[in-house]
CSV table of C-alpha atoms and ligand atoms in Angstrom, one decimal:
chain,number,residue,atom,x,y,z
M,1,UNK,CA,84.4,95.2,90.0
M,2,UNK,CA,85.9,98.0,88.0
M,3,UNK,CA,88.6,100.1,89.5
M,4,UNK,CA,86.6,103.2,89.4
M,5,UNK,CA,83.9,101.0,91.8
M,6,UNK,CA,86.4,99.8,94.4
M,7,UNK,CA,88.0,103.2,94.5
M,8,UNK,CA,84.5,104.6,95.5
M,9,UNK,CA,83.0,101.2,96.8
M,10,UNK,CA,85.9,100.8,99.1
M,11,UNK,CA,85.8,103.8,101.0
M,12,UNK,CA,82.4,103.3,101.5
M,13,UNK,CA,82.4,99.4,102.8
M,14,UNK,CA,85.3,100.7,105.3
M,15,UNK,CA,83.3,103.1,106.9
M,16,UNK,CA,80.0,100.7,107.3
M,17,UNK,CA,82.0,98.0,108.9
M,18,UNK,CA,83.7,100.5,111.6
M,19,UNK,CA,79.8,102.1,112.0
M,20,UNK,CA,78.7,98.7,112.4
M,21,UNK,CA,81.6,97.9,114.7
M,22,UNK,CA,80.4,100.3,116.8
M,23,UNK,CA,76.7,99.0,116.6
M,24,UNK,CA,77.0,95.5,116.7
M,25,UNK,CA,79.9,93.5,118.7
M,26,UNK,CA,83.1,91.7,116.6
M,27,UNK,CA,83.5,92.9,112.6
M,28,UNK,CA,85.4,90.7,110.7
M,29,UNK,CA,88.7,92.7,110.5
M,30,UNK,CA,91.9,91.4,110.5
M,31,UNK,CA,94.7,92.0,113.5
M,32,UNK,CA,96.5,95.2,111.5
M,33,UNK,CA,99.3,95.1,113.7
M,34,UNK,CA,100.0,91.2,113.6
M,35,UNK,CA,99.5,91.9,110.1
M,36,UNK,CA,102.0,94.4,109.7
M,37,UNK,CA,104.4,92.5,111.7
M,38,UNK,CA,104.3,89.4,109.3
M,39,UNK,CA,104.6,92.0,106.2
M,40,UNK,CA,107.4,93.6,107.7
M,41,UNK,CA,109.8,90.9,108.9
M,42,UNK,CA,109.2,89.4,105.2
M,43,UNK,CA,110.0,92.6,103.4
M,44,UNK,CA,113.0,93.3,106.2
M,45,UNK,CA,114.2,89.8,105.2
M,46,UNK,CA,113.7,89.7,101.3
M,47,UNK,CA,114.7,93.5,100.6
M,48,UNK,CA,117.3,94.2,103.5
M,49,UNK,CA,119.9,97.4,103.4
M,50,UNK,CA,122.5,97.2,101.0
M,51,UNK,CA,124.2,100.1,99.0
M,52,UNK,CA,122.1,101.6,96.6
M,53,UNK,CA,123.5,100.7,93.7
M,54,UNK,CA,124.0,96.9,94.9
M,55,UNK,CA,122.1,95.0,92.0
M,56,UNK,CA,122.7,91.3,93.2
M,57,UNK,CA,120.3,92.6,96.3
M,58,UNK,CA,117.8,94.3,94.2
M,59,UNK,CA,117.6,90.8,92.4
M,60,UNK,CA,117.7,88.9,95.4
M,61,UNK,CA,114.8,91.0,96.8
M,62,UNK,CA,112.6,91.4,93.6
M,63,UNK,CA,112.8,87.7,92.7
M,64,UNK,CA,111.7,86.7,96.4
M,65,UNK,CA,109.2,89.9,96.8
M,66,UNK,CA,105.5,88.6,97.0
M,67,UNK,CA,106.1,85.0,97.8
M,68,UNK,CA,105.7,86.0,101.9
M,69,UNK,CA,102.6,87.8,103.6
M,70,UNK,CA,103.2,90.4,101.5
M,71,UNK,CA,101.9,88.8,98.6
M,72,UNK,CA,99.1,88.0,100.3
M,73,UNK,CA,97.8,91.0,101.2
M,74,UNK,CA,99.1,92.7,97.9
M,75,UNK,CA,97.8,89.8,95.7
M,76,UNK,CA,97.2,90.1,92.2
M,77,UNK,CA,94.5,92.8,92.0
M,78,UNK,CA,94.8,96.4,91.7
M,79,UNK,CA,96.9,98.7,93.8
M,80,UNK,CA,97.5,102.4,93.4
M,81,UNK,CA,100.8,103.8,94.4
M,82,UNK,CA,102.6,107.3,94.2
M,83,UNK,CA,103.5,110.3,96.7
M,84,UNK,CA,101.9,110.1,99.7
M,85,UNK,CA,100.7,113.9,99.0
M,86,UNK,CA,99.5,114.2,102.7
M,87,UNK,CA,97.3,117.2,102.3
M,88,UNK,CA,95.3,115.8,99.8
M,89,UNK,CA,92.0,113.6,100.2
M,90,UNK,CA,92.3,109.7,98.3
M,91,UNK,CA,90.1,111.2,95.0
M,92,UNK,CA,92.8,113.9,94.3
M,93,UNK,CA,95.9,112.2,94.9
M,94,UNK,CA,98.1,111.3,91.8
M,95,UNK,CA,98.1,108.1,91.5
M,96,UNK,CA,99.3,105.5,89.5
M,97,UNK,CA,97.2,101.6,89.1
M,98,UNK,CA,99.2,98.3,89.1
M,99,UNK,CA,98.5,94.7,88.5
M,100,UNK,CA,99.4,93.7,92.9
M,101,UNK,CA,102.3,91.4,92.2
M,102,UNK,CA,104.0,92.7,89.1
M,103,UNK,CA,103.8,96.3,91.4
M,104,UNK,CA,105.8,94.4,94.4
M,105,UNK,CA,108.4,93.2,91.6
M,106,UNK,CA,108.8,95.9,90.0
M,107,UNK,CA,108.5,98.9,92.1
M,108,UNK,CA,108.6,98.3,96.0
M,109,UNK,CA,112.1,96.3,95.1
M,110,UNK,CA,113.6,99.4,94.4
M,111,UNK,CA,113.8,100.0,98.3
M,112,UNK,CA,115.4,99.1,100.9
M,113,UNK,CA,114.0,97.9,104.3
M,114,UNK,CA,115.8,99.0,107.7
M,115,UNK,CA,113.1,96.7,109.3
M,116,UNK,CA,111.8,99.7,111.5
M,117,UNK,CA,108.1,100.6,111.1
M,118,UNK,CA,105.0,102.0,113.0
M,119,UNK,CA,101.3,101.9,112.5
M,120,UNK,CA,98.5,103.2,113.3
M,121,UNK,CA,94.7,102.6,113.4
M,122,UNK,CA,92.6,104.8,111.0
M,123,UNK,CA,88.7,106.0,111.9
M,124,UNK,CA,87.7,104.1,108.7
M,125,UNK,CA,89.4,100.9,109.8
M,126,UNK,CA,92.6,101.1,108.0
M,127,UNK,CA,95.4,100.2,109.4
M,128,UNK,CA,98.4,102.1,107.9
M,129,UNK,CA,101.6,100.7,107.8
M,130,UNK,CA,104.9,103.1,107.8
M,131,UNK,CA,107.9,101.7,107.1
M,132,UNK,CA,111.6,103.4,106.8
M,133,UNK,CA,113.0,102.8,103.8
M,134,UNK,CA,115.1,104.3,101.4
M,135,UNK,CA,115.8,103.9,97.3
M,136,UNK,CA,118.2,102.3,95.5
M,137,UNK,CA,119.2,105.5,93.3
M,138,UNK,CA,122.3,103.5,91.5
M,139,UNK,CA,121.2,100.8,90.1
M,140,UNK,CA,121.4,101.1,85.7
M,141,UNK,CA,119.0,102.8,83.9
M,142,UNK,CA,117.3,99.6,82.8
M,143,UNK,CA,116.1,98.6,86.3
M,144,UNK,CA,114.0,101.5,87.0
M,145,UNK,CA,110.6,100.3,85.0
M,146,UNK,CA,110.4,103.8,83.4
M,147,UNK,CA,112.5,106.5,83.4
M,148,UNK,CA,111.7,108.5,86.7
M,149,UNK,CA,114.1,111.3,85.8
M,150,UNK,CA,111.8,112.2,83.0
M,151,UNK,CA,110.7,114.8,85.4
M,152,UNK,CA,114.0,116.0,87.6
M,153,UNK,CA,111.0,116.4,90.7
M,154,UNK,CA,110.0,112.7,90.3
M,155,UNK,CA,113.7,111.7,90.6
M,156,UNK,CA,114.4,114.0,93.6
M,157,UNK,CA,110.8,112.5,95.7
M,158,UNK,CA,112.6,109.1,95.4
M,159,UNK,CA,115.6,110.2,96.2
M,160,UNK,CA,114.7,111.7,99.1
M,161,UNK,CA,111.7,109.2,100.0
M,162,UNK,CA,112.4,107.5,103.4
M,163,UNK,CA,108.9,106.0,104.4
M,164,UNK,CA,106.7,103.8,102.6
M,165,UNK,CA,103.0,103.5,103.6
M,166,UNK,CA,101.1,100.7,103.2
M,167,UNK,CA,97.2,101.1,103.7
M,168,UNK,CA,96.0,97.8,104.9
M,169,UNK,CA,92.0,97.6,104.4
M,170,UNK,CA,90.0,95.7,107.0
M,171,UNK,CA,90.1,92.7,104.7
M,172,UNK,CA,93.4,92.2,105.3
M,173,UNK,CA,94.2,93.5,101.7
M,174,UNK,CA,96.8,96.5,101.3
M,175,UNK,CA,94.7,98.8,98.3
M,176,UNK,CA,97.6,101.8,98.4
M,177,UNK,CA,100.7,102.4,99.1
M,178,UNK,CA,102.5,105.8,99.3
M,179,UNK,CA,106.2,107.2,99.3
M,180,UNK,CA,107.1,110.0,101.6
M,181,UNK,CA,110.0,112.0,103.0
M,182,UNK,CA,108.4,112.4,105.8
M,183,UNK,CA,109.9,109.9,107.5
M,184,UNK,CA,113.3,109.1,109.3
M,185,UNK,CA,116.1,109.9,107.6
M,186,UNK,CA,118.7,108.9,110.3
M,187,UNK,CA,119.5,104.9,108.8
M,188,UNK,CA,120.4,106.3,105.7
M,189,UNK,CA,123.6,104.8,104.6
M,190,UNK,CA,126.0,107.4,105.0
M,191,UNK,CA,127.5,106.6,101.9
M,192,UNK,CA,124.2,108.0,100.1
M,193,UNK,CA,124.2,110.3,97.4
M,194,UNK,CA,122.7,112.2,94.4
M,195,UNK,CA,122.7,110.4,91.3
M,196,UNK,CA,123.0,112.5,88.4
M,197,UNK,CA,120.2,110.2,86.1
M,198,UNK,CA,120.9,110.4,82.0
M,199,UNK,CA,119.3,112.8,80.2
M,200,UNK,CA,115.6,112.2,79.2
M,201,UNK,CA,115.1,111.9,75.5
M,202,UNK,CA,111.5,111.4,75.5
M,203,UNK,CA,111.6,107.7,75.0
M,204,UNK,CA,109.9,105.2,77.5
M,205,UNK,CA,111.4,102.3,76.2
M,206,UNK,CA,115.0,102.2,74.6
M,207,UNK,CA,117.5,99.8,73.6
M,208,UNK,CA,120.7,99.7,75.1
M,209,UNK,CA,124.2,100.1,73.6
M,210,UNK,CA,124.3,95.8,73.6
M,211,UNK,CA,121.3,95.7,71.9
M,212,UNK,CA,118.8,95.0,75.0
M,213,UNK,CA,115.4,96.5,75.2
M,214,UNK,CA,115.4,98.4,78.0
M,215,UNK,CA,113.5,99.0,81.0
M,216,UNK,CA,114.6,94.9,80.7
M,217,UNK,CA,112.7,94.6,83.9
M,218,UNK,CA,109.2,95.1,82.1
M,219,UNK,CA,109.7,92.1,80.0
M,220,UNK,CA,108.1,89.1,80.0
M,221,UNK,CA,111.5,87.6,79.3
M,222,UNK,CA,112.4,89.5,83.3
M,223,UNK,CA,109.3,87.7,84.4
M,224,UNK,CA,108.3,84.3,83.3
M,225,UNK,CA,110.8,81.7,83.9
M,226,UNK,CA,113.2,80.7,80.1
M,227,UNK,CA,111.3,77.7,79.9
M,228,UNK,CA,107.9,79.4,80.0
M,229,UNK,CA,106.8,77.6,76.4
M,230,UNK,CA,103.8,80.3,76.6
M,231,UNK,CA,106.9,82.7,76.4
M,232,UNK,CA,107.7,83.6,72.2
M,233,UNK,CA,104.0,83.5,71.3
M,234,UNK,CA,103.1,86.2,74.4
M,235,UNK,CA,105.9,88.3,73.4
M,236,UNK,CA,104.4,88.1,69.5
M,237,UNK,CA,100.8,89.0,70.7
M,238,UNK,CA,101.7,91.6,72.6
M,239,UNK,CA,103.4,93.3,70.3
M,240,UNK,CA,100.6,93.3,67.6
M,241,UNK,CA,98.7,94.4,70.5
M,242,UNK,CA,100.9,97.0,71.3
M,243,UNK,CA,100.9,98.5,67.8
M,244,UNK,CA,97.4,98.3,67.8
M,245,UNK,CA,96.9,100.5,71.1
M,246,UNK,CA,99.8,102.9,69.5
M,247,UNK,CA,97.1,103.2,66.4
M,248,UNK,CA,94.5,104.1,68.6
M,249,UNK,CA,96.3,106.7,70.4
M,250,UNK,CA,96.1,105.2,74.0
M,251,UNK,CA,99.8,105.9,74.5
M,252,UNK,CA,99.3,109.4,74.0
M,253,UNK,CA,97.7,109.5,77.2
M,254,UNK,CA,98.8,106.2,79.5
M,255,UNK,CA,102.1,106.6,79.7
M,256,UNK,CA,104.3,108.0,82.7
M,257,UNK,CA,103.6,111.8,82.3
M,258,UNK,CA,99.9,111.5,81.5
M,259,UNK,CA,98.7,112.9,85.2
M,260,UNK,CA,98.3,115.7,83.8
M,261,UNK,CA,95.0,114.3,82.2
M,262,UNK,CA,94.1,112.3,84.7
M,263,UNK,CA,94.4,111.6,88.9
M,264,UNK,CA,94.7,108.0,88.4
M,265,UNK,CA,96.7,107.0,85.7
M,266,UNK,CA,96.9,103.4,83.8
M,267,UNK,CA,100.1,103.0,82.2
M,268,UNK,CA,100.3,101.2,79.1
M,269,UNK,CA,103.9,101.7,78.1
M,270,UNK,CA,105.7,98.5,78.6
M,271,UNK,CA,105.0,94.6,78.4
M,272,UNK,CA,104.5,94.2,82.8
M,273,UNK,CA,102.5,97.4,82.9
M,274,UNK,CA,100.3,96.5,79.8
M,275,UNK,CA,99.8,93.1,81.6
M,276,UNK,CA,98.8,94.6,84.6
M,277,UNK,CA,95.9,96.5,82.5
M,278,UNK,CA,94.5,93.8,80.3
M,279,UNK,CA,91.4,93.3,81.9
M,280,UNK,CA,90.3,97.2,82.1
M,281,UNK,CA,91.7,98.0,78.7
M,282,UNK,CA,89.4,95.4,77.1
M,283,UNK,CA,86.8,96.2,79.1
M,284,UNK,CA,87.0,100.4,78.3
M,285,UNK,CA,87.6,99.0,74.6
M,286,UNK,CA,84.5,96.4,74.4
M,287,UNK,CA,82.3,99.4,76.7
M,288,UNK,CA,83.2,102.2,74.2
M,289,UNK,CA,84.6,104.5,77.6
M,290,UNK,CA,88.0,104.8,75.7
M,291,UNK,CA,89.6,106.1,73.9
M,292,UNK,CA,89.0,110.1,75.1
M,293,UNK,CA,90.0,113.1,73.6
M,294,UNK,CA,92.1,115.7,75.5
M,295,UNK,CA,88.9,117.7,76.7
M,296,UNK,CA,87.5,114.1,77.7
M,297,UNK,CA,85.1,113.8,75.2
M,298,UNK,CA,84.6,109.9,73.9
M,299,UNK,CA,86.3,108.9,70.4
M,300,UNK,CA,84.8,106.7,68.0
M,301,UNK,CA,87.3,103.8,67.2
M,302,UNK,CA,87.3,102.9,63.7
M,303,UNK,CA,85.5,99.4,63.6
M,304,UNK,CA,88.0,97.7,62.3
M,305,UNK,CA,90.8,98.8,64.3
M,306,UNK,CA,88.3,97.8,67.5
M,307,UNK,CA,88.1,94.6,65.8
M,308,UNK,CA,91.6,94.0,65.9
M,309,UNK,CA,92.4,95.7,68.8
M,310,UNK,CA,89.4,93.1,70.6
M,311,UNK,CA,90.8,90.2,68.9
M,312,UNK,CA,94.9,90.7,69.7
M,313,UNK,CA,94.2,92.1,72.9
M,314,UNK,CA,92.1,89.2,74.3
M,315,UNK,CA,94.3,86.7,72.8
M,316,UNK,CA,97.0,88.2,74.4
M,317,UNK,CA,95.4,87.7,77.7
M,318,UNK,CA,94.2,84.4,77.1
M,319,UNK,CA,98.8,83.7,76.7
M,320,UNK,CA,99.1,86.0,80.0
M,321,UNK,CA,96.7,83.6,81.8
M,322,UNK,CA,98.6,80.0,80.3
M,323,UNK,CA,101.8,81.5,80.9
M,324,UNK,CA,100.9,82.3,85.0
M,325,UNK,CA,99.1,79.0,85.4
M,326,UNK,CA,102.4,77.3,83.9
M,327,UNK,CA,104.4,79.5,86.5
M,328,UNK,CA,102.0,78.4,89.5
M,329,UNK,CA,102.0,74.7,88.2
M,330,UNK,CA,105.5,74.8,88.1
M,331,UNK,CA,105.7,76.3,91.8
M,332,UNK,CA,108.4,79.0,90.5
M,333,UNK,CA,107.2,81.8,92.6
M,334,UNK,CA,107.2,84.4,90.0
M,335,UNK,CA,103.5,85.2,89.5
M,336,UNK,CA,100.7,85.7,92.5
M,337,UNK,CA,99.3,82.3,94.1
M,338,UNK,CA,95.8,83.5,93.1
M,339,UNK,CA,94.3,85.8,90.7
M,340,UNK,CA,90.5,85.9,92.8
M,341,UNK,CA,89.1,89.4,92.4
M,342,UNK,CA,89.8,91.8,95.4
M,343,UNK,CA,86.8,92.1,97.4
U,1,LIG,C1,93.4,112.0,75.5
U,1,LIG,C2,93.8,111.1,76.5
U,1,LIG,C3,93.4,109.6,76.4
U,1,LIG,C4,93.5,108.7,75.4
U,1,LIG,C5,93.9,109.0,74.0
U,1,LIG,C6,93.1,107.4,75.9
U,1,LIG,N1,92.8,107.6,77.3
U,1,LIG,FE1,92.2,106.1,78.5
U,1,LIG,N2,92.0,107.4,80.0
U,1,LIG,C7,92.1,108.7,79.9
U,1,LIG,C8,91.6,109.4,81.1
U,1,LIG,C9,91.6,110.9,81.4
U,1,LIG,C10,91.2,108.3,82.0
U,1,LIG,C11,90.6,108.4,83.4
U,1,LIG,C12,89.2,108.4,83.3
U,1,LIG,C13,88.5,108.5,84.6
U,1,LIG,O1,89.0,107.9,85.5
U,1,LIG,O2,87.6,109.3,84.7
U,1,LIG,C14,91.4,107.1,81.3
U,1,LIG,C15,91.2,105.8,81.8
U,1,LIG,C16,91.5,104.6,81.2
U,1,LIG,C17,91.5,103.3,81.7
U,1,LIG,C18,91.1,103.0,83.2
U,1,LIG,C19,89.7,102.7,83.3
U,1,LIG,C20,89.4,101.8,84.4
U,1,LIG,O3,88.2,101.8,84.9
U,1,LIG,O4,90.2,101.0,84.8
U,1,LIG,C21,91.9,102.4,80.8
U,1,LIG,C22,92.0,100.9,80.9
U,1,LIG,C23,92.1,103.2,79.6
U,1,LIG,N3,91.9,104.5,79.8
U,1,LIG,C24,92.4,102.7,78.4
U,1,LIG,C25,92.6,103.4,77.2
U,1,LIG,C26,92.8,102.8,75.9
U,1,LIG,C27,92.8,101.3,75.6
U,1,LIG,C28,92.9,103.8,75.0
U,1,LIG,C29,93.1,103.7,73.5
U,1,LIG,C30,92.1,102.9,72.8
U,1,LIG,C31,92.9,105.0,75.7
U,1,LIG,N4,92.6,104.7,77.0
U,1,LIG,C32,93.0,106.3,75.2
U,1,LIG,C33,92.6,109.4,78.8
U,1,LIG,C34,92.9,108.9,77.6
């Protein structure tokens, strides 16, 4: 199923099973709150309080993220997160799309888990999840998977943020999950405090003063385990495939900023994110859907740029899917158990 189907589809199969909850006798939903509980204690435990800037437990907690309920529920299809935007309805939130697991790793690490949480029960079933939490504003520039101070109101949202939300659907499966300030701010560590972030110099992806690419945590490298022997011929592909996507002008539009153009946004600007996309890229590629102009309008791709685009882009894959079954052969933990389509 396409993204754009299970963000319409899913709406729509939550609110006929609680109609025909009402109608008939047991639906097949799962326990949210037994849920929850099990999500919770594992996040509590994997990503406990620390001080912000503590970067031994930010590793400790996105290395172990996703290997407990929360993985299950998350998995390895799509998930949309950003600000929780409470006054708006689902289809005009800002939102951004991630691969499930590489979204755990690389953004719901950057917070810290006081272990306190409520829920409540939705009229369409869903079960939402709020937890208190607050961000880990001083860790290095690197481990932030894009620079969020590219916009000073982005920065101060996480700052400030002291509640995530996850929306668990009746299948058990969490399909969003929000940031607020909202929340309680009482646990947060006295010692909290604004981080001035570097300047923004218009560049996604850097290199450091040492000579590492930065955001490192996008990297395959970050990911897949040294002795990954998928590893040097993924990092190759992808960057032909990279270049190729830079030639056809998809990174003019998919990278952090582009909500301007559109209300859910797939980012294309590093290695994990570009992962994360593989399957929808190819597919608006082989379907002609992309790329757009600004006013929306389709662009013809010139065919031999498709070609090569096609070709790079599904060989790529094809090293994304050897490298996570050598990771789940090789019981590492790093990738999702499964990668079955969400229903
Ligand atoms: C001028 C801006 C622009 C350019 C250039 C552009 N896109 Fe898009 N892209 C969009 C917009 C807007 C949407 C959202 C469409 C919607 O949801 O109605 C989108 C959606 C997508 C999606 C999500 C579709 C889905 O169903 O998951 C993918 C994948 C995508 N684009 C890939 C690409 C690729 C690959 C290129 C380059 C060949 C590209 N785009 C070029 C603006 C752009």
């Amino acid at each position: 199923m396409t993204k754009k189907a299970w963000l319409l589809g899913g709406v729509a199969v939550l609110a006929a099973i609680s109609i025909g909850a009402k109608k008939f006798t047991a639906s097949p939903a799962v326990d949210g709150p037994a849920t929850a509980a099990k999500i919770m204690a594992s996040l509590t435990e994997r990503c406990p309080m620390a001080t912000p800037g503590d970067v031994a437990a930010f590793d400790a907690c996105r290395t172990t993220i996703g290997q407990g309920p929360e993985g299950e529920a998350v998995g390895s299809g799509s998930v949309l997160w950003g600000g929780e935007q409470p006054s708006l309805a689902l289809k005009d939130k800002n939102l951004t799309w991630f691969r499930g697991d590489l979204f755990l790793r690389m953004y719901v690490s950057l917070y810290m888990f006081t272990g306190e949480w409520t829920g409540e029960t939705r009229e369409d079933g869903t079960y939402v999840v709020r937890a208190q939490a607050y961000f880990r504003n001083e860790l290095p520039p690197g481990h932030f998977p894009y620079p969020f101070w590219h916009s000073a109101t982005k920065w101060d949202a996480y700052e400030k943020s002291n509640q995530i939300s996850l929306y668990l659907s009746a299948d058990g499966r969490v399909k969003m999950v929000t940031r607020h300030s909202g929340g309680d701010d009482s646990a947060r560590p006295a010692a909290y405090r604004h981080v001035e972030p570097p300047a923004f110099a218009g560049q996604w992806n850097w290199t450091d003063t040492s000579g590492q690419a930065q955001p490192q945590v996008t990297l395959f490298s970050d990911l897949y385990s040294a002795g990954n022997p998928h590893l040097p011929e993924l990092d190759q592909r992808y960057r032909a495939f990279a270049l190729n996507l830079r030639d056809a002008d998809c990174e003019s539009c998919h990278v952090p900023d582009g909500h301007k153009l559109m209300r859910k946004l797939t980012l294309l600007n590093t290695p994990l994110h570009t992962a994360g996309e593989v399957e929808a890229t190819l597919r608006s590629i082989r379907e002609a859907t992309m790329p757009v102009n600004k006013q929306g309008d389709k662009v013809r791709l010139e065919p031999a740029l498709r070609e090569t685009l096609l070709r790079n882009g599904e060989e790529f894959r094809r090293l994304l899917n050897d490298a996570d079954a050598w990771e789940r052969a090789s019981s590492t933990g790093r990738v999702a158990r499964a990668t079955a389509p969400r229903g």
